[in-house]
Amino acid sequence: MGSALALRGEFMRKVLGLSIGAAAILATGIVPAAAWAATTSTAAFNSPAATAPGTTVTFTVSGTGIGITAPTTTAALSDPSIGGTATGSLGVVEVTDNQGLDGGSWNATASTTTFTTGDGDAAETIPITDVGYDPGAAADVTTTGTVTITTHDITIAGGGLTGDPTVVAATDISGDNTASWNPVISVLVPSTAVIGDYSGTITNSVT
C-alpha cells in the first residue's frame, strides 16, 4: 500500500508540473493566448451575415392645378376728354401654379368687353381695339419658385385686346410657382364718342 501511495504522489507531481509549465509558457507569449484557448475549449460556431431582400417603397406626389385671381372691386381710370386716353391700374393679378411640373409652362391672357355708356349705341361704345393692357416689365412681376417670366405690352396701336392675347408667359418651370403683376389699363376715347360714364369688364385667364 505504501508503494501505491508513492506512485500516486509521483503522478500528481507530474500533472502539477505540467500545468505550471504550460502556464509559464503562456505567460511568456511563446504560445498565443488565442491559440491556447482554441486547444483547450470547444471551437466557436461562426455563421455568415444574412441580408433580407430589398423592399420597394412607393408614393405619389399630386399637383392641385393652376388658377388665377384678379380684383373684384371696380378699377377707376383717369377721366379723359373726348379724343384722350383713360389710364389706371387694374390691381394685382396673380397666377398660382401648383401643378408641380418639370420644365412646364403657362400663359396668362387678357380679354375685354367694349366700354359703353347710356344705351350703348355706336356713339356710346368704345371698341376692344381701343383698350390696352401693360403688365410691366418681367422684372416687375413678383414670383416664387423656379420660373422664367416674359411679359407682353398690349398696345392700342397694335390692335388692343383683340383675340385674347398673352400678357404674361412662364417657362422653365420646376415645381410649384406663383407670379403676380399690376397691369396698367388704357382706353382711348374716340373723337366720335359722346360724354358719359363708361364701363367695361377685363378678364384675366391662364392656361
C-alpha positions as YAML, in Angstrom:
chain: A
units: angstrom
residues:
- id: 1
  name: MET
  ca: [0.00, 0.00, 0.00]
- id: 2
  name: GLY
  ca: [2.91, 2.31, 0.65]
- id: 3
  name: SER
  ca: [4.09, 1.73, -2.92]
- id: 4
  name: ALA
  ca: [0.67, 2.71, -4.30]
- id: 5
  name: LEU
  ca: [0.61, 5.95, -2.36]
- id: 6
  name: ALA
  ca: [4.09, 6.76, -3.56]
- id: 7
  name: LEU
  ca: [3.12, 6.18, -7.21]
- id: 8
  name: ARG
  ca: [0.01, 8.32, -6.80]
- id: 9
  name: GLY
  ca: [2.04, 11.15, -5.30]
- id: 10
  name: GLU
  ca: [4.55, 10.96, -8.12]
- id: 11
  name: PHE
  ca: [1.68, 11.15, -10.70]
- id: 12
  name: MET
  ca: [0.15, 14.21, -9.09]
- id: 13
  name: ARG
  ca: [3.54, 15.94, -9.02]
- id: 14
  name: LYS
  ca: [3.94, 15.37, -12.78]
- id: 15
  name: VAL
  ca: [0.45, 16.68, -13.54]
- id: 16
  name: LEU
  ca: [1.02, 19.71, -11.36]
- id: 17
  name: GLY
  ca: [4.39, 20.27, -13.01]
- id: 18
  name: LEU
  ca: [2.85, 20.09, -16.49]
- id: 19
  name: SER
  ca: [0.14, 22.62, -15.53]
- id: 20
  name: ILE
  ca: [2.67, 25.04, -14.07]
- id: 21
  name: GLY
  ca: [4.90, 24.62, -17.10]
- id: 22
  name: ALA
  ca: [2.07, 25.33, -19.54]
- id: 23
  name: ALA
  ca: [1.05, 28.42, -17.61]
- id: 24
  name: ALA
  ca: [4.64, 29.65, -17.64]
- id: 25
  name: ILE
  ca: [4.88, 29.16, -21.42]
- id: 26
  name: LEU
  ca: [1.62, 31.01, -21.96]
- id: 27
  name: ALA
  ca: [2.80, 33.89, -19.76]
- id: 28
  name: THR
  ca: [5.98, 34.30, -21.84]
- id: 29
  name: GLY
  ca: [3.92, 34.77, -25.03]
- id: 30
  name: ILE
  ca: [5.54, 31.82, -26.80]
- id: 31
  name: VAL
  ca: [2.08, 30.34, -27.38]
- id: 32
  name: PRO
  ca: [-0.59, 32.98, -28.16]
- id: 33
  name: ALA
  ca: [-3.49, 33.06, -25.74]
- id: 34
  name: ALA
  ca: [-5.99, 32.63, -28.58]
- id: 35
  name: ALA
  ca: [-4.20, 29.52, -29.82]
- id: 36
  name: TRP
  ca: [-4.06, 28.12, -26.30]
- id: 37
  name: ALA
  ca: [-7.76, 28.76, -25.80]
- id: 38
  name: ALA
  ca: [-8.51, 27.04, -29.11]
- id: 39
  name: THR
  ca: [-6.72, 23.92, -27.95]
- id: 40
  name: THR
  ca: [-8.47, 23.82, -24.61]
- id: 41
  name: SER
  ca: [-12.10, 24.71, -25.48]
- id: 42
  name: THR
  ca: [-14.80, 23.78, -27.94]
- id: 43
  name: ALA
  ca: [-14.44, 25.62, -31.31]
- id: 44
  name: ALA
  ca: [-16.90, 28.52, -31.68]
- id: 45
  name: PHE
  ca: [-19.57, 28.29, -34.39]
- id: 46
  name: ASN
  ca: [-19.43, 31.31, -36.73]
- id: 47
  name: SER
  ca: [-22.47, 31.83, -39.01]
- id: 48
  name: PRO
  ca: [-22.24, 34.13, -42.13]
- id: 49
  name: ALA
  ca: [-24.11, 37.54, -42.14]
- id: 50
  name: ALA
  ca: [-27.63, 37.42, -43.56]
- id: 51
  name: THR
  ca: [-29.42, 40.11, -45.62]
- id: 52
  name: ALA
  ca: [-33.14, 40.23, -46.28]
- id: 53
  name: PRO
  ca: [-34.41, 41.02, -49.83]
- id: 54
  name: GLY
  ca: [-34.85, 44.77, -50.57]
- id: 55
  name: THR
  ca: [-38.32, 46.28, -50.13]
- id: 56
  name: THR
  ca: [-39.63, 48.65, -52.81]
- id: 57
  name: VAL
  ca: [-41.16, 51.80, -51.31]
- id: 58
  name: THR
  ca: [-43.53, 53.94, -53.41]
- id: 59
  name: PHE
  ca: [-45.67, 57.06, -53.04]
- id: 60
  name: THR
  ca: [-47.38, 59.58, -55.34]
- id: 61
  name: VAL
  ca: [-46.95, 63.35, -55.30]
- id: 62
  name: SER
  ca: [-50.04, 65.02, -56.75]
- id: 63
  name: GLY
  ca: [-50.46, 68.53, -58.10]
- id: 64
  name: THR
  ca: [-53.55, 70.63, -57.41]
- id: 65
  name: GLY
  ca: [-53.73, 72.51, -60.70]
- id: 66
  name: ILE
  ca: [-53.36, 76.13, -61.72]
- id: 67
  name: GLY
  ca: [-55.50, 79.20, -61.07]
- id: 68
  name: ILE
  ca: [-55.62, 82.97, -61.46]
- id: 69
  name: THR
  ca: [-57.09, 85.74, -59.33]
- id: 70
  name: ALA
  ca: [-57.84, 89.38, -60.06]
- id: 71
  name: PRO
  ca: [-59.51, 92.23, -58.18]
- id: 72
  name: THR
  ca: [-63.28, 92.00, -57.86]
- id: 73
  name: THR
  ca: [-63.61, 95.66, -56.91]
- id: 74
  name: THR
  ca: [-64.04, 98.39, -59.52]
- id: 75
  name: ALA
  ca: [-60.87, 99.81, -61.03]
- id: 76
  name: ALA
  ca: [-61.28, 103.54, -61.66]
- id: 77
  name: LEU
  ca: [-59.24, 105.02, -64.51]
- id: 78
  name: SER
  ca: [-58.40, 108.65, -65.07]
- id: 79
  name: ASP
  ca: [-61.11, 110.87, -66.61]
- id: 80
  name: PRO
  ca: [-60.09, 111.97, -70.12]
- id: 81
  name: SER
  ca: [-61.73, 114.31, -72.54]
- id: 82
  name: ILE
  ca: [-63.06, 113.16, -75.92]
- id: 83
  name: GLY
  ca: [-60.09, 112.05, -78.02]
- id: 84
  name: GLY
  ca: [-57.98, 111.46, -74.89]
- id: 85
  name: THR
  ca: [-56.95, 108.25, -73.13]
- id: 86
  name: ALA
  ca: [-58.13, 106.97, -69.76]
- id: 87
  name: THR
  ca: [-55.40, 105.15, -67.80]
- id: 88
  name: GLY
  ca: [-55.01, 103.48, -64.43]
- id: 89
  name: SER
  ca: [-54.04, 100.31, -62.58]
- id: 90
  name: LEU
  ca: [-56.28, 97.29, -62.71]
- id: 91
  name: GLY
  ca: [-54.98, 95.89, -59.43]
- id: 92
  name: VAL
  ca: [-52.89, 92.83, -58.64]
- id: 93
  name: VAL
  ca: [-53.39, 89.78, -60.87]
- id: 94
  name: GLU
  ca: [-51.82, 86.54, -59.58]
- id: 95
  name: VAL
  ca: [-51.26, 83.11, -61.08]
- id: 96
  name: THR
  ca: [-50.87, 80.24, -58.61]
- id: 97
  name: ASP
  ca: [-49.37, 77.18, -60.30]
- id: 98
  name: ASN
  ca: [-49.46, 74.03, -58.15]
- id: 99
  name: GLN
  ca: [-49.13, 71.54, -60.99]
- id: 100
  name: GLY
  ca: [-45.62, 70.55, -59.89]
- id: 101
  name: LEU
  ca: [-44.27, 70.37, -63.44]
- id: 102
  name: ASP
  ca: [-40.67, 69.89, -64.52]
- id: 103
  name: GLY
  ca: [-39.88, 72.22, -67.40]
- id: 104
  name: GLY
  ca: [-43.54, 73.21, -67.77]
- id: 105
  name: SER
  ca: [-45.10, 76.48, -68.88]
- id: 106
  name: TRP
  ca: [-48.27, 78.57, -68.63]
- id: 107
  name: ASN
  ca: [-49.78, 81.55, -70.45]
- id: 108
  name: ALA
  ca: [-51.89, 84.29, -68.91]
- id: 109
  name: THR
  ca: [-54.19, 86.08, -71.34]
- id: 110
  name: ALA
  ca: [-56.47, 89.10, -71.11]
- id: 111
  name: SER
  ca: [-59.73, 89.98, -72.81]
- id: 112
  name: THR
  ca: [-62.20, 92.83, -72.57]
- id: 113
  name: THR
  ca: [-65.75, 93.76, -73.41]
- id: 114
  name: THR
  ca: [-66.45, 97.00, -75.18]
- id: 115
  name: PHE
  ca: [-66.75, 100.08, -72.97]
- id: 116
  name: THR
  ca: [-70.18, 101.64, -73.11]
- id: 117
  name: THR
  ca: [-72.28, 104.41, -71.66]
- id: 118
  name: GLY
  ca: [-76.00, 105.11, -71.82]
- id: 119
  name: ASP
  ca: [-77.77, 102.67, -74.16]
- id: 120
  name: GLY
  ca: [-74.52, 101.55, -75.73]
- id: 121
  name: ASP
  ca: [-75.28, 102.67, -79.27]
- id: 122
  name: ALA
  ca: [-72.46, 103.32, -81.73]
- id: 123
  name: ALA
  ca: [-71.59, 106.74, -80.35]
- id: 124
  name: GLU
  ca: [-71.71, 105.39, -76.82]
- id: 125
  name: THR
  ca: [-69.39, 102.42, -77.42]
- id: 126
  name: ILE
  ca: [-65.59, 102.18, -77.31]
- id: 127
  name: PRO
  ca: [-64.35, 99.05, -79.15]
- id: 128
  name: ILE
  ca: [-61.91, 96.47, -77.74]
- id: 129
  name: THR
  ca: [-59.30, 97.62, -80.23]
- id: 130
  name: ASP
  ca: [-59.04, 100.83, -78.20]
- id: 131
  name: VAL
  ca: [-58.23, 99.02, -74.93]
- id: 132
  name: GLY
  ca: [-54.58, 98.42, -73.96]
- id: 133
  name: TYR
  ca: [-53.05, 96.25, -71.22]
- id: 134
  name: ASP
  ca: [-49.49, 96.72, -69.95]
- id: 135
  name: PRO
  ca: [-48.31, 94.15, -67.34]
- id: 136
  name: GLY
  ca: [-44.98, 95.93, -66.95]
- id: 137
  name: ALA
  ca: [-41.50, 94.52, -67.48]
- id: 138
  name: ALA
  ca: [-40.62, 90.97, -66.49]
- id: 139
  name: ALA
  ca: [-38.61, 92.38, -63.59]
- id: 140
  name: ASP
  ca: [-41.78, 93.99, -62.27]
- id: 141
  name: VAL
  ca: [-43.51, 90.62, -61.92]
- id: 142
  name: THR
  ca: [-43.21, 89.17, -58.42]
- id: 143
  name: THR
  ca: [-42.55, 85.43, -58.47]
- id: 144
  name: THR
  ca: [-41.97, 82.50, -56.15]
- id: 145
  name: GLY
  ca: [-40.48, 79.15, -57.09]
- id: 146
  name: THR
  ca: [-38.42, 78.40, -60.17]
- id: 147
  name: VAL
  ca: [-39.90, 80.10, -63.25]
- id: 148
  name: THR
  ca: [-38.87, 82.38, -66.11]
- id: 149
  name: ILE
  ca: [-41.30, 85.21, -66.90]
- id: 150
  name: THR
  ca: [-41.92, 87.04, -70.18]
- id: 151
  name: THR
  ca: [-44.35, 89.97, -70.42]
- id: 152
  name: HIS
  ca: [-46.20, 91.42, -73.41]
- id: 153
  name: ASP
  ca: [-47.38, 95.03, -73.58]
- id: 154
  name: ILE
  ca: [-50.69, 95.05, -75.46]
- id: 155
  name: THR
  ca: [-50.90, 98.49, -77.05]
- id: 156
  name: ILE
  ca: [-53.83, 100.28, -78.63]
- id: 157
  name: ALA
  ca: [-51.65, 100.99, -81.66]
- id: 158
  name: GLY
  ca: [-51.16, 97.23, -82.02]
- id: 159
  name: GLY
  ca: [-54.88, 96.45, -82.03]
- id: 160
  name: GLY
  ca: [-55.61, 96.38, -78.31]
- id: 161
  name: LEU
  ca: [-57.04, 93.30, -76.60]
- id: 162
  name: THR
  ca: [-58.25, 91.74, -79.84]
- id: 163
  name: GLY
  ca: [-58.02, 87.95, -79.84]
- id: 164
  name: ASP
  ca: [-57.34, 87.46, -76.11]
- id: 165
  name: PRO
  ca: [-53.57, 87.97, -76.34]
- id: 166
  name: THR
  ca: [-50.98, 86.57, -73.94]
- id: 167
  name: VAL
  ca: [-49.92, 89.21, -71.43]
- id: 168
  name: VAL
  ca: [-47.61, 87.15, -69.19]
- id: 169
  name: ALA
  ca: [-45.92, 83.86, -70.07]
- id: 170
  name: ALA
  ca: [-44.00, 81.48, -67.82]
- id: 171
  name: THR
  ca: [-41.42, 78.92, -68.96]
- id: 172
  name: ASP
  ca: [-38.66, 76.75, -67.46]
- id: 173
  name: ILE
  ca: [-40.90, 75.86, -64.52]
- id: 174
  name: SER
  ca: [-39.72, 73.46, -61.84]
- id: 175
  name: GLY
  ca: [-42.30, 72.56, -59.20]
- id: 176
  name: ASP
  ca: [-44.86, 74.99, -57.80]
- id: 177
  name: ASN
  ca: [-44.66, 78.70, -58.53]
- id: 178
  name: THR
  ca: [-46.59, 81.97, -58.38]
- id: 179
  name: ALA
  ca: [-46.45, 85.20, -60.36]
- id: 180
  name: SER
  ca: [-48.22, 88.49, -59.70]
- id: 181
  name: TRP
  ca: [-48.36, 91.81, -61.52]
- id: 182
  name: ASN
  ca: [-50.38, 95.05, -61.51]
- id: 183
  name: PRO
  ca: [-51.26, 95.93, -65.12]
- id: 184
  name: VAL
  ca: [-51.92, 99.42, -66.40]
- id: 185
  name: ILE
  ca: [-55.10, 99.65, -68.45]
- id: 186
  name: SER
  ca: [-55.54, 102.29, -71.13]
- id: 187
  name: VAL
  ca: [-58.74, 103.15, -73.01]
- id: 188
  name: LEU
  ca: [-58.70, 105.53, -75.95]
- id: 189
  name: VAL
  ca: [-61.84, 107.64, -76.25]
- id: 190
  name: PRO
  ca: [-62.64, 108.11, -79.96]
- id: 191
  name: SER
  ca: [-63.25, 111.61, -81.25]
- id: 192
  name: THR
  ca: [-66.75, 110.46, -82.25]
- id: 193
  name: ALA
  ca: [-67.63, 109.32, -78.70]
- id: 194
  name: VAL
  ca: [-70.13, 111.15, -76.54]
- id: 195
  name: ILE
  ca: [-69.71, 112.20, -72.96]
- id: 196
  name: GLY
  ca: [-70.82, 109.83, -70.19]
- id: 197
  name: ASP
  ca: [-69.72, 107.30, -67.60]
- id: 198
  name: TYR
  ca: [-68.17, 104.38, -69.48]
- id: 199
  name: SER
  ca: [-67.60, 100.93, -68.11]
- id: 200
  name: GLY
  ca: [-66.38, 97.56, -69.36]
- id: 201
  name: THR
  ca: [-65.05, 94.28, -67.99]
- id: 202
  name: ILE
  ca: [-61.49, 92.98, -68.35]
- id: 203
  name: THR
  ca: [-60.99, 89.28, -67.76]
- id: 204
  name: ASN
  ca: [-57.69, 87.52, -66.99]
- id: 205
  name: SER
  ca: [-57.26, 83.82, -67.77]
- id: 206
  name: VAL
  ca: [-54.45, 81.25, -67.54]
- id: 207
  name: THR
  ca: [-53.78, 78.00, -69.38]
...
